[in-house]
Amino acid sequence: MLFLGLFCCAFRPSTATTTSSAKGDPVITVPLAAPSGDRFYNAYVSDVAVRLDLLQPDLWIPDPNYQSYCDRSNSSNATATLSCNSDVTSRYGVLYEDFTTTYTDSEGTATVTVDMLERSENYVSIPYPNGIVADGEVAMADLYFVDSQEEVFPLDSFNFIYVNDTNMMAGGLGLANNPRGTGILNYLYNAEMIESRGYSAFLSEDDVDDDAYGELLLGGVDRSMFTGDLVSFPVLPYEGLDSGSTLPTVLLTDLKVVNANTSQSVSLLSGNSEPVLLDPRMSFNFLPLDVIIRLALQTNAFYNKERGEWIVKCSDVEDSDAEFHYNFGPLTIKAPLSSFLYGSSNDTGLRFSSGSKACLLNVNPSSYLGYSCLGLPFLTNAYFVMDNDGGNIALANKNTDHKVGAHLYTDIKTTTSDYSSGSSTSSSLPSLNPSASFIKSGSIPWATKVNSTQTVTMTFGSANSTAAEAIMTRYSQASIISGEVIVTREPSSTVGPTTHISSDSLSSSAAAGPGIVHWEHGNNEKTLIYSTILMFGFLGG
């Protein structure tokens, strides 16, 4: 699945740390939000919510003419009207190609159609490795976004992808570099509002029951958002994806379950470093199968083969003193072990026969994707930076005292609506941020560079689930009957580092089988397995 090249994993931190502006720089900070019932972080462009998207370079927005949540009356008639589901449009917004308005002047009342965008008839397919489909037409429109200071920034004559074929409910704010020269980072760079095409992001803890918030810094780094060392690594080269973009890839050198009180730890990766991709459009981590088996043993999880889920007693994990450590050479990112629970005891209807609430582990085998990936369970516990121009990625532990308030995002949505109605004006420059500094090509502020002698290539392979499912079924000791979890053995009384049980004999390799799609339905975005021959009869939503 993953070709690891010549493996020389000697990390040597450089003694030099990149300097930053003493007075701060005018770095644009865009508010992000994951509304209640939705685990994924959105930014607003005009009146449309688009996902934080690190794997491709363009802004893309669904064309409502082709979406299942919109219907066109009298489709053969030139005067047909388009009606979209209000539950969807109120959550994500919609960008119509045109709209009809009525005005009155001295000559009377007239009805006119106003074009909102210009189509190019240049069709593109956005390359994703994770099963997202987004095909459409390059279009141009006058768009805008609002920063955290409620300043409005126009995107005049902005090129984006108007997508007519997708399996997503929401589009994407692409932040990868782009050889074609499109995308928001290129736009701001050409306007001399940023010094290089890079970004950083801070994401608060996600909770399906509550709104969660974050901040995206376009072209800069904010020192107040992280603690400890910010460590910079060269991104890994990759193969198996026809993209051409610099992607957020990094070498994961170990994963550990650690007792925070005694520092006793158990390694889950067992010395085998793993190239990983960072992806905020994934609510799960995708890790090698033997890592998942070891994690299940440490958390007393039971596998349910009918639902393909690892089930665990919520309180065992939530009340434990255990931490999860992600090691990247000299850097350790710490997260509570509860970050591996999909949701919490407040948002699951499952219970064990004892009455204890049941949670799910938010991990899947790497083979389901064809590569290893760290999604929101990791990204909500780290501060991450990409220097696209210099080909570097930097990571740090996030500052948990840094707060992003609900009022901020509410105010931004209000300002966005005011601007679209003409009652708010635009800004030419962002405000000075005393704790922020611009990223320059090859130079990330406050970052300590790691010199590595490694030669590692990340391969995006074919997705399959056959072998992994067969192995996990051996651990199938849980059945779900009417919302009750029935297990065939009693769970251990402890959670956290215990005697290591080897699973080195496990293998997750297999011939190509079912693929994976990042799927949205209604208000939820889920990861579902689908057959490449459409066994289950659905490909879009």
Coordinates of C-alpha atoms in Angstrom, one line a residue, residues 1-539:
M1 CA 0.0 0.0 0.0
L2 CA 2.7 2.5 0.9
F3 CA 6.2 2.5 -0.6
L4 CA 8.6 3.8 2.0
G5 CA 11.7 4.2 -0.3
L6 CA 15.1 4.1 1.4
F7 CA 14.4 4.4 5.0
C8 CA 16.9 6.6 6.9
C9 CA 14.8 8.3 9.5
A10 CA 17.4 10.5 11.2
F11 CA 15.8 13.8 12.3
R12 CA 18.2 16.6 13.2
P13 CA 16.5 19.8 14.4
S14 CA 18.3 22.9 13.1
T15 CA 19.5 25.3 15.7
A16 CA 18.1 28.2 13.7
T17 CA 14.6 29.4 14.2
T18 CA 12.9 31.5 11.6
T19 CA 12.5 35.1 12.8
S20 CA 9.2 37.1 12.5
S21 CA 8.1 40.7 12.4
A22 CA 8.5 42.5 15.8
K23 CA 5.4 44.6 15.2
G24 CA 3.3 41.9 13.6
D25 CA 2.0 41.8 10.0
P26 CA -1.5 42.5 8.5
V27 CA -2.3 38.8 8.1
I28 CA -5.8 38.0 7.0
T29 CA -7.6 35.7 9.5
V30 CA -10.8 34.0 8.2
P31 CA -13.3 32.6 10.8
L32 CA -14.3 28.9 10.4
A33 CA -17.3 27.1 11.9
A34 CA -18.5 23.5 12.2
P35 CA -22.2 24.0 12.9
S36 CA -24.1 21.7 15.3
G37 CA -24.8 18.4 13.5
D38 CA -21.9 19.0 11.1
R39 CA -18.4 18.0 12.1
F40 CA -16.6 19.8 9.2
Y41 CA -15.2 23.3 9.2
N42 CA -16.5 25.9 6.8
A43 CA -15.6 29.4 5.6
Y44 CA -18.0 31.7 4.0
V45 CA -17.3 33.0 0.5
S46 CA -20.1 35.4 -0.4
D47 CA -23.2 33.7 1.1
V48 CA -21.9 30.2 0.5
A49 CA -20.3 27.9 3.1
V50 CA -17.3 26.0 1.7
R51 CA -15.2 23.3 3.5
L52 CA -11.7 23.9 4.6
D53 CA -9.9 22.0 1.8
L54 CA -6.2 21.3 1.8
L55 CA -6.0 18.7 -1.0
Q56 CA -6.7 20.8 -4.1
P57 CA -6.1 24.5 -5.1
D58 CA -9.4 25.9 -6.3
L59 CA -12.6 27.3 -4.8
W60 CA -15.4 25.1 -5.9
I61 CA -19.1 25.7 -5.4
P62 CA -22.0 23.3 -6.4
D63 CA -24.1 24.4 -9.3
P64 CA -27.7 24.1 -8.0
N65 CA -29.0 23.2 -11.4
Y66 CA -27.4 19.7 -11.0
Q67 CA -27.9 19.1 -7.3
S68 CA -30.3 16.5 -5.9
Y69 CA -31.6 19.1 -3.3
C70 CA -32.8 21.4 -6.1
D71 CA -35.7 21.0 -8.5
R72 CA -36.4 23.0 -11.7
S73 CA -40.1 23.4 -12.6
N74 CA -41.1 23.0 -16.3
S75 CA -37.5 22.1 -17.2
S76 CA -38.3 22.4 -20.9
N77 CA -39.4 26.0 -20.5
A78 CA -37.0 28.9 -20.7
T79 CA -38.8 30.6 -17.8
A80 CA -38.5 27.6 -15.5
T81 CA -37.7 28.4 -11.9
L82 CA -35.2 26.6 -9.6
S83 CA -36.3 25.7 -6.1
C84 CA -33.8 24.3 -3.6
N85 CA -34.4 22.6 -0.2
S86 CA -34.3 25.3 2.4
D87 CA -32.7 22.9 5.0
V88 CA -29.7 22.6 2.8
T89 CA -29.5 26.2 1.5
S90 CA -29.9 27.6 5.1
R91 CA -26.9 25.6 6.2
Y92 CA -24.6 25.9 3.2
G93 CA -26.0 28.7 1.1
V94 CA -26.4 28.6 -2.7
L95 CA -24.9 30.4 -5.7
Y96 CA -27.4 30.8 -8.5
E97 CA -26.3 31.5 -12.0
D98 CA -28.7 34.4 -12.2
F99 CA -31.7 35.9 -10.4
T100 CA -34.8 37.9 -11.4
T101 CA -35.6 41.2 -9.9
T102 CA -38.3 43.9 -10.4
Y103 CA -37.6 47.6 -10.4
T104 CA -39.7 50.7 -11.0
D105 CA -38.6 54.0 -12.7
S106 CA -40.2 56.9 -14.5
E107 CA -41.1 54.6 -17.4
G108 CA -42.9 52.1 -15.2
T109 CA -42.1 48.7 -13.7
A110 CA -39.9 46.1 -15.4
T111 CA -38.5 42.7 -14.5
V112 CA -34.9 41.9 -15.4
T113 CA -32.6 38.9 -15.1
V114 CA -29.2 39.7 -13.5
D115 CA -26.3 37.3 -14.3
M116 CA -24.3 36.4 -11.2
L117 CA -21.5 34.6 -13.0
E118 CA -19.9 34.0 -16.4
R119 CA -19.3 30.4 -17.6
S120 CA -16.2 29.6 -19.6
E121 CA -17.1 26.2 -21.2
N122 CA -13.7 25.0 -19.8
Y123 CA -14.5 21.8 -18.0
V124 CA -12.2 20.4 -15.3
S125 CA -12.1 17.5 -12.9
I126 CA -10.7 18.2 -9.4
P127 CA -8.3 15.4 -8.4
Y128 CA -9.0 14.1 -4.9
P129 CA -7.4 10.9 -3.4
N130 CA -10.2 10.4 -0.8
G131 CA -13.2 9.6 -3.0
I132 CA -14.6 13.1 -3.3
V133 CA -16.0 13.7 -6.8
A134 CA -16.0 17.3 -8.0
D135 CA -16.3 17.9 -11.8
G136 CA -17.5 21.1 -13.3
E137 CA -16.8 24.2 -15.4
V138 CA -14.5 27.1 -14.7
A139 CA -16.6 30.2 -14.1
M140 CA -15.9 33.8 -13.1
A141 CA -17.9 36.0 -10.6
D142 CA -17.4 38.9 -8.3
L143 CA -17.2 37.2 -4.9
Y144 CA -16.0 38.3 -1.4
F145 CA -15.1 37.0 2.0
V146 CA -15.0 38.5 5.5
D147 CA -12.1 38.4 8.0
S148 CA -12.2 38.1 11.8
Q149 CA -12.2 41.9 12.1
E150 CA -15.4 42.0 10.0
E151 CA -13.5 43.6 7.1
V152 CA -14.9 42.6 3.7
F153 CA -12.4 41.6 1.0
P154 CA -13.8 41.6 -2.6
L155 CA -12.7 38.9 -5.0
D156 CA -13.3 40.7 -8.2
S157 CA -13.5 38.6 -11.5
F158 CA -12.6 35.6 -9.5
N159 CA -12.1 32.2 -11.3
F160 CA -13.7 29.2 -9.5
I161 CA -15.1 25.8 -10.4
Y162 CA -18.9 25.7 -10.7
V163 CA -19.4 22.0 -10.0
N164 CA -22.2 20.1 -11.8
D165 CA -21.2 16.5 -10.6
T166 CA -20.3 15.9 -7.0
N167 CA -21.1 13.5 -4.1
M168 CA -20.7 16.4 -1.6
M169 CA -23.3 18.8 -0.1
A170 CA -20.7 21.6 0.3
G171 CA -17.9 22.8 -1.9
G172 CA -14.3 23.5 -1.0
L173 CA -12.0 26.4 -0.3
G174 CA -8.9 24.9 -1.9
L175 CA -5.6 25.9 -0.3
A176 CA -3.0 23.7 -2.2
N177 CA -0.7 25.4 -4.7
N178 CA -1.8 25.5 -8.3
P179 CA 0.3 25.4 -11.4
R180 CA -2.6 27.0 -13.3
G181 CA -2.4 30.1 -11.1
T182 CA -6.0 30.0 -9.8
G183 CA -7.3 29.8 -6.3
I184 CA -7.6 32.2 -3.4
L185 CA -4.0 32.1 -2.3
N186 CA -2.8 32.9 -5.9
Y187 CA -5.3 35.8 -6.0
L188 CA -4.1 37.3 -2.8
Y189 CA -0.5 36.8 -3.7
N190 CA -0.9 38.5 -7.1
A191 CA -2.7 41.4 -5.2
E192 CA 0.3 41.6 -2.9
M193 CA -1.8 41.0 0.2
I194 CA 0.3 38.0 1.2
E195 CA 4.1 37.3 0.7
S196 CA 3.8 33.7 -0.3
R197 CA 1.2 31.1 -1.0
G198 CA 0.8 29.5 2.4
Y199 CA -1.6 29.2 5.3
S200 CA -2.1 28.0 8.9
A201 CA -5.2 26.9 10.8
F202 CA -6.4 26.5 14.4
L203 CA -9.4 24.2 14.9
S204 CA -11.3 23.9 18.2
E205 CA -12.5 20.6 19.5
D206 CA -15.4 19.3 17.3
D207 CA -18.6 18.1 18.9
V208 CA -21.6 17.0 16.9
D209 CA -23.9 18.4 19.5
D210 CA -22.4 21.9 19.6
D211 CA -21.1 24.5 17.2
A212 CA -17.3 24.4 16.9
Y213 CA -15.1 27.2 15.6
G214 CA -11.6 27.8 14.1
E215 CA -9.5 30.3 12.3
L216 CA -7.7 30.2 9.0
L217 CA -4.7 32.5 8.4
L218 CA -4.1 33.2 4.8
G219 CA -0.4 33.6 4.2
G220 CA 0.6 33.8 7.8
V221 CA 1.2 32.3 11.3
D222 CA -0.1 33.5 14.6
R223 CA 2.2 32.9 17.6
S224 CA -0.8 33.0 20.1
M225 CA -2.4 29.9 18.6
F226 CA 0.3 27.3 19.5
T227 CA 2.5 26.4 22.5
G228 CA 5.9 24.9 22.6
D229 CA 8.0 24.4 19.5
L230 CA 6.7 24.9 16.0
V231 CA 8.6 22.3 13.9
S232 CA 9.0 22.5 10.2
F233 CA 9.5 19.5 7.9
P234 CA 9.9 19.2 4.1
V235 CA 6.7 17.7 2.6
L236 CA 7.0 14.2 1.3
P237 CA 6.9 13.5 -2.4
Y238 CA 4.0 11.4 -3.6
E239 CA 2.9 9.2 -6.4
G240 CA -0.3 7.7 -7.6
L241 CA -2.3 11.0 -7.8
D242 CA -2.3 13.2 -10.9
S243 CA -2.4 16.5 -9.0
G244 CA 0.7 18.6 -9.3
S245 CA -0.1 20.3 -6.1
T246 CA 2.0 20.4 -2.9
L247 CA 0.0 18.4 -0.4
P248 CA 0.3 18.4 3.4
T249 CA 2.2 15.1 3.8
V250 CA 4.5 14.3 6.7
L251 CA 6.2 11.3 8.2
L252 CA 4.6 9.9 11.3
T253 CA 7.3 8.1 13.3
D254 CA 5.3 6.7 16.2
L255 CA 1.9 6.6 17.9
K256 CA 1.6 6.0 21.6
V257 CA -1.0 5.6 24.3
V258 CA 0.4 7.2 27.4
N259 CA -0.7 7.3 31.1
A260 CA -0.5 11.0 31.9
N261 CA 0.1 10.3 35.6
T262 CA 2.8 7.6 35.4
S263 CA 4.2 8.3 31.8
Q264 CA 3.9 4.6 31.1
S265 CA 3.4 4.2 27.4
V266 CA 2.7 1.6 24.7
S267 CA 3.8 2.2 21.1
L268 CA 1.2 1.4 18.5
L269 CA 3.4 1.9 15.4
S270 CA 6.2 -0.4 16.7
G271 CA 9.0 1.4 14.9
N272 CA 7.5 1.4 11.4
S273 CA 7.2 5.0 10.4
E274 CA 4.2 5.9 8.2
P275 CA 3.7 8.6 5.6
V276 CA 0.4 10.4 6.3
L277 CA -1.7 13.0 4.6
L278 CA -3.5 15.7 6.6
D279 CA -7.2 16.1 5.6
P280 CA -9.8 18.2 7.5
R281 CA -12.6 16.7 5.3
M282 CA -12.1 13.4 7.1
S283 CA -13.8 12.9 10.5
F284 CA -11.7 9.7 11.0
N285 CA -8.1 8.9 11.2
F286 CA -7.1 6.2 8.6
L287 CA -4.2 4.1 10.0
P288 CA -2.5 0.8 9.4
L289 CA -4.7 -2.1 10.5
D290 CA -2.2 -3.4 13.1
V291 CA -2.3 0.1 14.8
I292 CA -6.1 -0.1 15.0
I293 CA -6.0 -3.5 16.5
R294 CA -3.5 -2.3 19.2
L295 CA -5.6 0.8 19.9
A296 CA -8.7 -1.4 20.2
L297 CA -6.9 -3.6 22.8
Q298 CA -5.8 -0.5 24.7
T299 CA -9.3 0.9 24.9
N300 CA -11.2 -2.3 25.4
A301 CA -13.1 -1.8 22.1
F302 CA -15.3 -4.5 20.6
Y303 CA -15.8 -4.8 16.8
N304 CA -19.3 -5.1 15.3
K305 CA -19.0 -6.6 11.9
E306 CA -22.5 -5.8 10.8
R307 CA -21.9 -2.1 11.1
G308 CA -18.1 -2.2 10.6
E309 CA -17.5 -0.2 13.8
W310 CA -15.4 -0.5 16.9
I311 CA -17.6 0.1 20.0
V312 CA -16.3 1.1 23.4
K313 CA -17.7 2.1 26.7
C314 CA -17.7 5.9 26.6
S315 CA -16.9 6.5 30.2
D316 CA -13.9 4.1 30.2
V317 CA -12.1 6.4 27.7
E318 CA -13.5 9.8 28.8
D319 CA -12.7 9.2 32.5
S320 CA -9.2 7.7 31.9
D321 CA -5.9 9.4 32.5
A322 CA -4.7 8.3 29.1
E323 CA -3.3 10.5 26.3
F324 CA -2.6 9.8 22.7
H325 CA 0.8 11.0 21.4
Y326 CA 1.6 11.6 17.7
N327 CA 5.3 11.6 17.1
F328 CA 6.9 13.3 14.2
G329 CA 10.6 12.9 14.7
P330 CA 11.5 15.3 17.5
L331 CA 8.0 16.7 17.8
T332 CA 5.2 15.2 19.9
I333 CA 1.6 16.3 19.5
K334 CA -0.5 15.4 22.5
A335 CA -4.2 14.7 22.4
P336 CA -6.7 13.2 24.9
L337 CA -7.5 9.6 24.3
S338 CA -11.1 10.7 24.1
S339 CA -10.3 12.4 20.8
F340 CA -10.6 8.9 19.3
L341 CA -14.3 8.8 20.2
Y342 CA -16.6 9.5 17.4
G343 CA -18.9 11.9 19.3
S344 CA -19.3 11.5 23.0
S345 CA -21.7 9.9 25.4
N346 CA -24.1 12.7 24.8
D347 CA -24.7 12.0 21.1
T348 CA -25.0 8.2 20.8
G349 CA -28.1 6.1 21.3
L350 CA -26.2 2.9 21.9
R351 CA -25.9 1.3 25.3
F352 CA -24.3 -1.7 26.7
S353 CA -26.5 -4.3 28.4
S354 CA -25.2 -2.9 31.7
G355 CA -26.8 0.5 30.9
S356 CA -23.4 2.2 30.2
K357 CA -23.4 4.4 27.1
A358 CA -21.4 3.2 24.1
C359 CA -19.2 5.2 21.7
L360 CA -17.4 4.5 18.5
L361 CA -13.7 4.7 17.7
N362 CA -13.1 7.2 14.9
V363 CA -10.5 5.1 13.1
N364 CA -10.5 3.1 9.9
P365 CA -7.9 1.0 8.2
S366 CA -5.6 2.8 5.8
S367 CA -6.5 0.2 3.2
Y368 CA -10.0 1.7 3.0
L369 CA -8.4 4.7 1.4
G370 CA -5.3 3.3 -0.1
Y371 CA -3.1 5.5 2.1
S372 CA -2.8 6.7 5.7
C373 CA -4.5 9.9 6.7
L374 CA -4.9 12.1 9.8
G375 CA -8.3 13.8 9.9
L376 CA -10.1 15.9 12.5
P377 CA -9.2 13.7 15.5
F378 CA -5.6 14.9 15.0
L379 CA -6.1 18.4 13.4
T380 CA -8.3 19.6 16.2
N381 CA -5.4 19.0 18.6
A382 CA -2.7 20.6 16.5
Y383 CA -1.7 23.9 15.0
F384 CA -0.7 23.3 11.4
V385 CA 1.1 25.4 8.8
M386 CA 1.7 25.0 5.1
D387 CA 4.4 26.8 3.1
N388 CA 3.3 25.8 -0.4
D389 CA 5.9 27.8 -2.2
G390 CA 8.8 26.4 -0.2
G391 CA 7.4 22.9 0.1
N392 CA 7.4 22.8 3.9
I393 CA 4.8 21.8 6.6
A394 CA 5.0 22.8 10.2
L395 CA 3.2 21.4 13.3
A396 CA 2.9 22.4 16.9
N397 CA 0.6 21.7 19.9
K398 CA -2.3 24.1 19.7
N399 CA -2.8 26.6 22.5
T400 CA -5.9 25.3 24.3
D401 CA -6.3 28.7 26.0
H402 CA -6.8 30.4 22.6
K403 CA -10.6 30.9 22.3
V404 CA -12.6 31.5 19.1
G405 CA -16.0 32.7 20.2
A406 CA -19.4 32.0 18.7
H407 CA -20.1 35.7 18.5
L408 CA -17.3 36.1 16.0
Y409 CA -18.8 33.8 13.4
T410 CA -22.3 35.2 13.9
D411 CA -21.0 38.7 13.3
I412 CA -19.2 37.5 10.2
K413 CA -22.3 36.0 8.7
T414 CA -24.1 39.2 9.5
T415 CA -21.4 41.3 7.8
T416 CA -21.5 38.9 4.8
S417 CA -25.2 39.4 4.4
D418 CA -24.9 43.2 4.8
Y419 CA -22.2 43.3 2.0
S420 CA -24.3 41.3 -0.4
S421 CA -27.2 43.6 0.2
G422 CA -25.0 46.7 -0.4
S423 CA -25.2 48.0 3.2
S424 CA -21.5 47.3 4.0
T425 CA -18.4 48.5 2.3
S426 CA -15.2 46.6 1.4
S427 CA -11.7 46.9 2.8
S428 CA -8.4 47.2 0.9
L429 CA -6.0 46.0 3.7
P430 CA -6.4 43.8 6.8
S431 CA -5.7 45.1 10.2
L432 CA -2.2 44.7 11.8
N433 CA -2.0 41.6 14.0
P434 CA 0.7 42.0 16.6
S435 CA 1.0 38.2 17.1
A436 CA 1.1 37.3 13.5
S437 CA 3.7 37.2 10.8
F438 CA 3.8 36.4 7.1
I439 CA 5.0 33.1 5.7
K440 CA 7.8 33.6 3.1
S441 CA 8.8 31.0 0.6
G442 CA 11.0 28.5 2.5
S443 CA 10.6 30.5 5.7
I444 CA 7.8 29.8 8.3
P445 CA 7.8 32.3 11.2
W446 CA 8.9 30.9 14.6
A447 CA 9.5 27.5 13.1
T448 CA 12.5 25.3 13.9
K449 CA 13.6 23.4 10.7
V450 CA 14.2 19.7 10.9
N451 CA 17.0 18.4 8.7
S452 CA 16.2 14.9 7.6
T453 CA 18.2 12.3 5.8
Q454 CA 15.0 10.3 5.0
T455 CA 14.0 9.3 1.5
V456 CA 10.4 8.5 1.8
T457 CA 7.7 8.6 -0.9
M458 CA 4.0 8.5 -0.1
T459 CA 1.9 6.4 -2.5
F460 CA -1.8 6.8 -3.1
G461 CA -2.8 3.2 -3.7
S462 CA -6.0 1.5 -4.6
A463 CA -8.7 1.4 -1.9
N464 CA -9.7 -2.0 -0.7
S465 CA -11.4 -3.4 2.4
T466 CA -11.6 -7.1 1.9
A467 CA -8.6 -8.3 3.9
A468 CA -9.0 -5.7 6.6
E469 CA -12.6 -6.6 7.2
A470 CA -11.7 -10.3 7.3
I471 CA -9.2 -9.7 10.0
M472 CA -11.3 -7.3 12.1
T473 CA -14.1 -9.8 12.0
R474 CA -11.9 -12.1 14.2
Y475 CA -12.4 -9.5 16.9
S476 CA -16.1 -9.3 16.4
Q477 CA -17.5 -9.7 19.9
A478 CA -20.3 -7.2 19.9
S479 CA -23.8 -7.4 18.5
I480 CA -26.3 -4.6 18.4
I481 CA -29.9 -5.5 19.1
S482 CA -32.5 -2.6 19.3
G483 CA -29.8 -0.1 20.2
E484 CA -28.2 -2.4 22.9
V485 CA -24.7 -3.6 22.6
I486 CA -24.3 -7.3 23.5
V487 CA -20.7 -8.5 24.0
T488 CA -19.4 -12.0 24.4
R489 CA -16.7 -11.2 27.0
E490 CA -16.4 -8.8 29.9
P491 CA -14.3 -5.7 29.2
S492 CA -11.1 -5.0 31.1
S493 CA -11.3 -2.8 34.1
T494 CA -8.6 -0.4 32.9
V495 CA -8.1 1.7 29.8
G496 CA -4.6 2.9 28.9
P497 CA -1.1 1.4 28.6
T498 CA -1.3 -2.4 29.3
T499 CA 0.7 -5.4 28.4
H500 CA 1.4 -5.2 24.7
I501 CA -0.3 -7.8 22.6
S502 CA 1.5 -8.4 19.3
S503 CA -0.4 -8.1 16.1
D504 CA 2.6 -8.1 13.9
S505 CA 1.2 -11.1 12.0
L506 CA -1.8 -9.1 10.8
S507 CA -1.8 -8.0 7.2
S508 CA -3.9 -5.4 5.6
S509 CA -2.8 -6.0 2.0
A510 CA -5.3 -7.4 -0.5
A511 CA -6.4 -7.2 -4.1
A512 CA -8.3 -4.2 -5.1
G513 CA -11.8 -4.2 -3.6
P514 CA -14.4 -1.7 -2.6
G515 CA -13.5 1.9 -2.7
I516 CA -14.3 4.8 -0.4
V517 CA -16.3 7.9 -0.7
H518 CA -16.5 10.9 1.6
W519 CA -20.3 11.1 1.7
E520 CA -22.9 13.7 2.7
H521 CA -26.5 13.1 3.2
G522 CA -28.9 15.7 4.7
N523 CA -27.0 17.5 7.5
N524 CA -24.4 14.8 8.0
E525 CA -21.2 14.0 6.2
K526 CA -20.1 10.4 6.7
T527 CA -17.5 8.0 5.4
L528 CA -19.2 5.1 3.7
I529 CA -17.9 2.1 1.8
Y530 CA -19.2 1.6 -1.7
S531 CA -18.5 -1.0 -4.3
T532 CA -16.6 0.1 -7.3
I533 CA -19.1 -1.8 -9.4
L534 CA -22.0 0.1 -7.7
M535 CA -23.0 -3.0 -5.7
F536 CA -25.1 -0.8 -3.3
G537 CA -26.6 1.3 -6.1
F538 CA -25.5 4.7 -5.0
L539 CA -22.7 7.1 -6.0

